[in-house]
Short mmCIF file of N, CA and C in Angstrom, two decimals:
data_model
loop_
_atom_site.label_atom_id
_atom_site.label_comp_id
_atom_site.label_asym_id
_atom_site.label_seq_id
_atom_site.Cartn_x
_atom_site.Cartn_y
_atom_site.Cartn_z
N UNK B 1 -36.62 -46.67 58.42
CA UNK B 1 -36.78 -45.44 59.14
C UNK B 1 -38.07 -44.73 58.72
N UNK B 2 -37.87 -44.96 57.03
CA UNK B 2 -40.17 -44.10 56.87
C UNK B 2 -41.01 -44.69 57.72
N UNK B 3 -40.91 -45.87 58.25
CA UNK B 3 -42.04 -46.33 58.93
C UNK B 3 -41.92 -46.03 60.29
N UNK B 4 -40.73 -45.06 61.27
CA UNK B 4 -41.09 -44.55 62.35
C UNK B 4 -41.60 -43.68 62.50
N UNK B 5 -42.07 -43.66 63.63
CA UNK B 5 -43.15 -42.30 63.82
C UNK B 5 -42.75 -41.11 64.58
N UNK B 6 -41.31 -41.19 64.98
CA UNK B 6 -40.20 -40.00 65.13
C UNK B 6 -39.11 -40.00 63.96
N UNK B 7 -38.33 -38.99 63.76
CA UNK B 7 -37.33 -39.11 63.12
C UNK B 7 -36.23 -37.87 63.53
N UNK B 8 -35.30 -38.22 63.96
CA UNK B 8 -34.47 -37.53 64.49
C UNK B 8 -33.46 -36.46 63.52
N UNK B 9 -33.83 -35.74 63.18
CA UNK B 9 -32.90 -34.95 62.98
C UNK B 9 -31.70 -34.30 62.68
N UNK B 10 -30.65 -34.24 62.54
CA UNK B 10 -29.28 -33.29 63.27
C UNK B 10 -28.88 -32.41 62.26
N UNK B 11 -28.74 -31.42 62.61
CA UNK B 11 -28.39 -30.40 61.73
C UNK B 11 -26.93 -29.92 62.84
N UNK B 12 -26.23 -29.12 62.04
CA UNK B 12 -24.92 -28.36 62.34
C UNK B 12 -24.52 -27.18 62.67
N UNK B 13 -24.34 -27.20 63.46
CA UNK B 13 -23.81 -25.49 63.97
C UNK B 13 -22.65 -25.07 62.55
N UNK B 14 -22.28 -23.54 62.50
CA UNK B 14 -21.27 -23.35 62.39
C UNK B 14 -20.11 -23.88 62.67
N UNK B 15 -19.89 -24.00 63.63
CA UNK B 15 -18.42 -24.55 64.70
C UNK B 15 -18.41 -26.15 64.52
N UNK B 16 -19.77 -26.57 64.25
CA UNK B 16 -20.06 -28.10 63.74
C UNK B 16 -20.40 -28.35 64.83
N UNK B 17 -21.12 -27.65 65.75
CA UNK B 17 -21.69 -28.88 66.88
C UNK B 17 -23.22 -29.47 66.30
N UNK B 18 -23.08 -30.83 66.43
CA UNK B 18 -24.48 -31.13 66.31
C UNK B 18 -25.71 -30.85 67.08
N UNK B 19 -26.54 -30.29 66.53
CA UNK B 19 -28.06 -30.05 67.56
C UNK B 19 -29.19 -30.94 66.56
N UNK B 20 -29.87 -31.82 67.46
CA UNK B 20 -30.80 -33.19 67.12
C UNK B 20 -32.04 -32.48 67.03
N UNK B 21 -33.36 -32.74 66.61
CA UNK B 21 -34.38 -32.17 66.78
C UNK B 21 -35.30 -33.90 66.13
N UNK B 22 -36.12 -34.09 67.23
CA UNK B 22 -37.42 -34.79 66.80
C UNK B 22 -38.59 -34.47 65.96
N UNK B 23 -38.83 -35.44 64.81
CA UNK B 23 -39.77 -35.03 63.77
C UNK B 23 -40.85 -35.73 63.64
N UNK B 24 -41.62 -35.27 63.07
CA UNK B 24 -42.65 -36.35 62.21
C UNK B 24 -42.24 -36.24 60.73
N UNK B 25 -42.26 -37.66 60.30
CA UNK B 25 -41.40 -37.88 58.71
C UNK B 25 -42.53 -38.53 57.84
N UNK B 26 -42.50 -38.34 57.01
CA UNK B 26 -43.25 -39.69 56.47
C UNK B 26 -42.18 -39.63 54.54
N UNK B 27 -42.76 -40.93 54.31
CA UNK B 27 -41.39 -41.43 53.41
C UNK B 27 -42.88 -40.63 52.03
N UNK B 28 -41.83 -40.36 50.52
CA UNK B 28 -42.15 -39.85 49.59
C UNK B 28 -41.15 -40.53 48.37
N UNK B 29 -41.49 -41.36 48.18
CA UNK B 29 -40.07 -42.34 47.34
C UNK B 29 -39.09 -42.50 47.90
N UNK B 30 -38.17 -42.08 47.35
CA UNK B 30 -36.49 -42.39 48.18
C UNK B 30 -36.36 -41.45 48.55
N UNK B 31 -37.32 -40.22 49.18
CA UNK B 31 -36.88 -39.50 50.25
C UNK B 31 -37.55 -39.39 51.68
N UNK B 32 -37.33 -38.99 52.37
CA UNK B 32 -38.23 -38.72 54.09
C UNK B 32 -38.66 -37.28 53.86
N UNK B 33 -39.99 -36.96 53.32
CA UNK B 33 -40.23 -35.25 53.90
C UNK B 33 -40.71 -35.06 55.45
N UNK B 34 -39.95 -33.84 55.78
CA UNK B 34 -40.71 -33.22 57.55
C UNK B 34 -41.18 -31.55 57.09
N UNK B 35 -41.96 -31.70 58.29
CA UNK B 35 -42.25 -30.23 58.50
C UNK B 35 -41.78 -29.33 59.54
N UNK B 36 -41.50 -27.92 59.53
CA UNK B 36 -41.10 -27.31 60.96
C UNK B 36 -41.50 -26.44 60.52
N UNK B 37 -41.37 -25.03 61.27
CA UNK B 37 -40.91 -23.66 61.48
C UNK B 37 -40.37 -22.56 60.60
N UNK B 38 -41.38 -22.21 59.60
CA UNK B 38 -39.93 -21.68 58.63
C UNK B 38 -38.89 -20.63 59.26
N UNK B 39 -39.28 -19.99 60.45
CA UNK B 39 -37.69 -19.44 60.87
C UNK B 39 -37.48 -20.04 61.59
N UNK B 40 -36.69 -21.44 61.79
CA UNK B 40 -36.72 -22.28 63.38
C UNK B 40 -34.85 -22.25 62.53
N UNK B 41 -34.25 -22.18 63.66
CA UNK B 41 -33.23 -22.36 63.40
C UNK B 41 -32.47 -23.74 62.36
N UNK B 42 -33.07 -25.04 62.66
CA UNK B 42 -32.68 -26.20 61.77
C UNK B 42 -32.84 -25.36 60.55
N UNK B 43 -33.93 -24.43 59.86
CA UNK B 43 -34.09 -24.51 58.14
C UNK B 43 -32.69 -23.10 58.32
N UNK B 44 -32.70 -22.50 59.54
CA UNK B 44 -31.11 -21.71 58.80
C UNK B 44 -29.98 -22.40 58.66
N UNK B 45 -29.48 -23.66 59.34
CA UNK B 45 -28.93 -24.18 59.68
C UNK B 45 -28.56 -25.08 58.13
N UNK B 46 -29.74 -25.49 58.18
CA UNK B 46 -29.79 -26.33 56.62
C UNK B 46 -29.72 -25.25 55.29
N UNK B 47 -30.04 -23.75 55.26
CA UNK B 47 -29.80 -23.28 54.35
C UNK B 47 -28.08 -23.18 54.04
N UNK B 48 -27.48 -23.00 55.42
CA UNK B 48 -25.74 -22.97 55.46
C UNK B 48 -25.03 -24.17 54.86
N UNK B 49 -25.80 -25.29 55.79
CA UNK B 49 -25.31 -26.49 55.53
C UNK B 49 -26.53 -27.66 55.04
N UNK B 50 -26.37 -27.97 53.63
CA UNK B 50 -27.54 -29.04 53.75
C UNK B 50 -27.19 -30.19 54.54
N UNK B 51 -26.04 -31.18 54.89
CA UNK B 51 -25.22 -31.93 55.06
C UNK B 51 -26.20 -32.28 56.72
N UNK B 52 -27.21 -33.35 56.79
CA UNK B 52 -27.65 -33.73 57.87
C UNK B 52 -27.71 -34.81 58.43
N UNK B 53 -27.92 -35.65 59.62
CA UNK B 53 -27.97 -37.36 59.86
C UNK B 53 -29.37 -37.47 60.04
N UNK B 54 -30.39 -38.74 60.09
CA UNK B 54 -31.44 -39.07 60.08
C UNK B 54 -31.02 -40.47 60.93
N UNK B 55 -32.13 -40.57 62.26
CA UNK B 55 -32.28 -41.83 63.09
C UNK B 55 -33.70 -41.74 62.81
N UNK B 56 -34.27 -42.80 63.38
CA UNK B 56 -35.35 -43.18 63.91
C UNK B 56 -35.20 -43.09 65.60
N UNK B 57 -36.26 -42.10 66.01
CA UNK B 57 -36.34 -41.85 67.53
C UNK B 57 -37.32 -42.24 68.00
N UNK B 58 -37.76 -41.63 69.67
CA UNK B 58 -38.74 -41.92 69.79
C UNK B 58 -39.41 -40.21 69.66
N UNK B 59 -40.20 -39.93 70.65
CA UNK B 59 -40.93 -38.47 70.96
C UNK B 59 -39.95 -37.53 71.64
N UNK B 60 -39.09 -37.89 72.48
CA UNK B 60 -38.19 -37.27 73.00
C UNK B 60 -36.83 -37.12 72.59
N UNK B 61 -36.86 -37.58 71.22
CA UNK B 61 -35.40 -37.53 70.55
C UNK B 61 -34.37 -38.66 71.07
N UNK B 62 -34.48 -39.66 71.64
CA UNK B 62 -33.62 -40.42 71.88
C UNK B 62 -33.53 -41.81 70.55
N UNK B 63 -32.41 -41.72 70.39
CA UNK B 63 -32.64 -43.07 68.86
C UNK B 63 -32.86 -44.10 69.40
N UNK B 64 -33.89 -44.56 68.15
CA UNK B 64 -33.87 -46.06 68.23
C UNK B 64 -33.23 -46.99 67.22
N UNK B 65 -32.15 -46.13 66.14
CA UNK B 65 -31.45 -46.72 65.67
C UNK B 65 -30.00 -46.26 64.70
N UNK B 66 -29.10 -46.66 63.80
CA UNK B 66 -28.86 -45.89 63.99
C UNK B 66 -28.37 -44.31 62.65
N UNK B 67 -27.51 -43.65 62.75
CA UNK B 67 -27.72 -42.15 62.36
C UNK B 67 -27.42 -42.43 60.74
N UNK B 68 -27.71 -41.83 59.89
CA UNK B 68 -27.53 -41.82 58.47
C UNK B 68 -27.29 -40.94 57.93
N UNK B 69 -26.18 -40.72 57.43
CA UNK B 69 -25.91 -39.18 56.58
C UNK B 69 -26.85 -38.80 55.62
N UNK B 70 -27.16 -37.96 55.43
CA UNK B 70 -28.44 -37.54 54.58
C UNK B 70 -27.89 -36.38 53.97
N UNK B 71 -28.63 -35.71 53.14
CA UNK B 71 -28.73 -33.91 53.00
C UNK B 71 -30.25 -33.66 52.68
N UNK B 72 -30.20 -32.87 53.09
CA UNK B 72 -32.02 -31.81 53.37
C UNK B 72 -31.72 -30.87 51.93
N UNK B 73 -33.43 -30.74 52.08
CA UNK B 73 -33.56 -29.69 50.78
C UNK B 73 -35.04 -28.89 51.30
N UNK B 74 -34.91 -27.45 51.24
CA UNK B 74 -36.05 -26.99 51.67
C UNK B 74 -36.76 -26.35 50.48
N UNK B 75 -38.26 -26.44 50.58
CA UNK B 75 -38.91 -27.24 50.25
C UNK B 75 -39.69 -25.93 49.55
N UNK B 76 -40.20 -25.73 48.55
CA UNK B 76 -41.29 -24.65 47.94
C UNK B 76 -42.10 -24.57 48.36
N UNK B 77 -43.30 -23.94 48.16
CA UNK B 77 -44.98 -23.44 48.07
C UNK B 77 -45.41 -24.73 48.39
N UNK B 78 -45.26 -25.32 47.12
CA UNK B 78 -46.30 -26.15 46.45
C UNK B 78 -45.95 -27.67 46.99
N UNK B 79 -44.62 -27.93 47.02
CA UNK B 79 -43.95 -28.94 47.58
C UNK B 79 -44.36 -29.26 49.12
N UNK B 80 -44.04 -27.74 49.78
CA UNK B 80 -44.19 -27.67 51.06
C UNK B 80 -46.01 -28.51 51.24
N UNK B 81 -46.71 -27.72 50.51
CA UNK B 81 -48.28 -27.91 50.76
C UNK B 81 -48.37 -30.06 50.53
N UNK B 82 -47.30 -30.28 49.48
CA UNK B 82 -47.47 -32.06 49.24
C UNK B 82 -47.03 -32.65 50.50
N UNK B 83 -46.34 -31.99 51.14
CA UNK B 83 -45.37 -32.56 52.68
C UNK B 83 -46.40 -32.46 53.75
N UNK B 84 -47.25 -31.19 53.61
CA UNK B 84 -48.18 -31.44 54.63
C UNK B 84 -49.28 -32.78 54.39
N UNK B 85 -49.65 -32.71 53.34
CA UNK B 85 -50.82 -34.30 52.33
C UNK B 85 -50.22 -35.21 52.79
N UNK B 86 -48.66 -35.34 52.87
CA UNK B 86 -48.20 -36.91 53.20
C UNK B 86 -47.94 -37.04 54.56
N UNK B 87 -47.47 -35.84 55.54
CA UNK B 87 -47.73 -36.33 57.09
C UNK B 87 -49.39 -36.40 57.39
N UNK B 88 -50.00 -35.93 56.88
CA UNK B 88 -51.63 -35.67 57.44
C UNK B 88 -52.26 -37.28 57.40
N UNK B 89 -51.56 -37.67 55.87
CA UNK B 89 -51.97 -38.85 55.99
C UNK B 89 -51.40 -40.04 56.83
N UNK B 90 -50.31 -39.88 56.95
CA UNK B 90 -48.83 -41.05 57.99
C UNK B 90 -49.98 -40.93 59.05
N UNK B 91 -50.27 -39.66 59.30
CA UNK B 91 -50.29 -39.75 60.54
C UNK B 91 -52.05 -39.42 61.50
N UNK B 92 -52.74 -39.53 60.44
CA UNK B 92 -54.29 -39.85 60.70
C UNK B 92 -54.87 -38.43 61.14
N UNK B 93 -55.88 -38.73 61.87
CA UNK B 93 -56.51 -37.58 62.42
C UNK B 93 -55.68 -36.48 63.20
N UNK B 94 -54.54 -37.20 64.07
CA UNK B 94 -53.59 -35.94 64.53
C UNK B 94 -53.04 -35.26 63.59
N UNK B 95 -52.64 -36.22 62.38
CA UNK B 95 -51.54 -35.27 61.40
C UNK B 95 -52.43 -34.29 60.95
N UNK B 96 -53.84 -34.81 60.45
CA UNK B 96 -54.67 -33.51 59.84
C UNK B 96 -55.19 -32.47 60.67
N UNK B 97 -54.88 -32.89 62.37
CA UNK B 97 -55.59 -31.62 63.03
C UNK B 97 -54.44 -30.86 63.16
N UNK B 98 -53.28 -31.28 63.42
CA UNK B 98 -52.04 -31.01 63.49
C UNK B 98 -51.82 -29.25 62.20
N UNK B 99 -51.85 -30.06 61.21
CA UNK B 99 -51.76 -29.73 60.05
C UNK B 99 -52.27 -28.40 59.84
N UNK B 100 -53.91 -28.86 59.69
CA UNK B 100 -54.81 -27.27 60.07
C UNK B 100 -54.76 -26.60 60.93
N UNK B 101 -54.65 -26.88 62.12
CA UNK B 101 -54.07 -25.52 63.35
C UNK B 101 -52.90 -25.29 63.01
N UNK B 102 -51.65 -25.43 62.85
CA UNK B 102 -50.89 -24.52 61.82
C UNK B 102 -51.13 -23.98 60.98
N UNK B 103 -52.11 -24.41 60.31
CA UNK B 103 -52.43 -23.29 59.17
C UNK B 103 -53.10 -22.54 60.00
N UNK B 104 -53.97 -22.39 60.45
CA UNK B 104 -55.02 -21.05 61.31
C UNK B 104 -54.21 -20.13 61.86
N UNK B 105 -52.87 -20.88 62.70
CA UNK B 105 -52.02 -20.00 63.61
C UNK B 105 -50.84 -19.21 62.87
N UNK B 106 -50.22 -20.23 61.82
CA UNK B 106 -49.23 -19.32 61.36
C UNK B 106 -49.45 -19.08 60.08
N UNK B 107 -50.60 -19.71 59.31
CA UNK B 107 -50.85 -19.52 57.64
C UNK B 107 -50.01 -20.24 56.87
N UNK B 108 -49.80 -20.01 55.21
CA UNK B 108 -49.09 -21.12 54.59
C UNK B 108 -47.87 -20.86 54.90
N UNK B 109 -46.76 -19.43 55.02
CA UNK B 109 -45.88 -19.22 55.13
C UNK B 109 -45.32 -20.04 56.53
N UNK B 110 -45.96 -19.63 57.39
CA UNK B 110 -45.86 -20.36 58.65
C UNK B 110 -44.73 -21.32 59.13
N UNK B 111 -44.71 -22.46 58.07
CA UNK B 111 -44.09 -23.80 58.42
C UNK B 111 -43.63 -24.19 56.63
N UNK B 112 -42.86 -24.79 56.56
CA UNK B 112 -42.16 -25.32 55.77
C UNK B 112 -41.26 -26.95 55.05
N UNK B 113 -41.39 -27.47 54.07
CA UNK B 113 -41.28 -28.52 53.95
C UNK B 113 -40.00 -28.57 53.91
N UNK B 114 -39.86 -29.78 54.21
CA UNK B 114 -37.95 -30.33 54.25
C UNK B 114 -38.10 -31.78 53.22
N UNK B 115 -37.06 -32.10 51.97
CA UNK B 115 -37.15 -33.54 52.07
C UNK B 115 -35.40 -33.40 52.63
N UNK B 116 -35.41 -34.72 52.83
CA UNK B 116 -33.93 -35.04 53.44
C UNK B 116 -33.87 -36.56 52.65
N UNK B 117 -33.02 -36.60 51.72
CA UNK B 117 -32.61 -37.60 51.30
C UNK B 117 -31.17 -38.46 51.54
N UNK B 118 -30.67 -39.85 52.06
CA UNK B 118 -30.00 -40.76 52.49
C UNK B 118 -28.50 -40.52 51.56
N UNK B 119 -27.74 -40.17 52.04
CA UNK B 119 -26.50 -39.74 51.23
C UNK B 119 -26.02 -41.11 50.88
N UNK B 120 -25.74 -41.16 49.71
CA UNK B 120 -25.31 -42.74 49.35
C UNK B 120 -23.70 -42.35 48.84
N UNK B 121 -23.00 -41.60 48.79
CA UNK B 121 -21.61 -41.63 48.42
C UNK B 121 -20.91 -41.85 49.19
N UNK B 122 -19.79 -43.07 49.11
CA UNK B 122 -19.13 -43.66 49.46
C UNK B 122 -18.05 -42.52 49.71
N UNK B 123 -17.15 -42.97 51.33
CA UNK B 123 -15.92 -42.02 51.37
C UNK B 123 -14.90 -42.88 50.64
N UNK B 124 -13.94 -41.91 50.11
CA UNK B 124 -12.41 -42.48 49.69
C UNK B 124 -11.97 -43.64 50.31
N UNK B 125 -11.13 -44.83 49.61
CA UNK B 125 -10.83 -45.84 50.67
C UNK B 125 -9.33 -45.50 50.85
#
């Protein structure tokens, strides 16, 4: 899944409905960091609930494979600023123009790092 160039999302309502959101990911050891919105609803969503799934999509959010329980962790200053270094690079000249016009438009506060790491605990048998 680090090596797609969408990554799908899902975060949880209250009530638990799932809402999907398409990303740009790029892998950081054994985790996937993204970037968004720092008030976009997913990082309130994830402050309630870290508890998220991760696909590989395409641009329009449809998977191309399939969902993985994960949990998200949002992301500091300084962290946030390493998340932008590793999509800029995934992702070439878009990630870095990408990158800097967010900074111009919303500044550092602006946008915010996520890692989301692959939940490996087994349920009860």
């Amino acid at each position: 899944m680090s090596s797609a160039k969408y990554v799908l999302l899902t975060t949880f309502r209250k009530d638990g409905t799932p809402v999907a959101t398409p990303l740009w990911a790029a892998a950081d050891g054994d985790r996937l960091l993204m970037w968004t919105v720092t008030d976009s609803y997913k990082v309130k969503r994830i402050r309630r609930n870290p508890e998220v799934t991760v696909a590989a999509c395409d641009a329009r959010g449809k998977p191309k494979g399939p969902e993985v329980p994960a949990r998200a962790v949002i992301l500091d200053a300084a962290d946030t600023d390493h998340t932008r270094d590793v999509i800029a690079r995934k992702y070439g000249i878009l990630g870095w123009l990408t990158m800097k016009g967010s900074l111009l438009r919303r500044g550092k506060t602006g946008t915010i790092g996520l890692a989301v790491t692959a939940d490996d605990r087994q349920e009860p048998q």
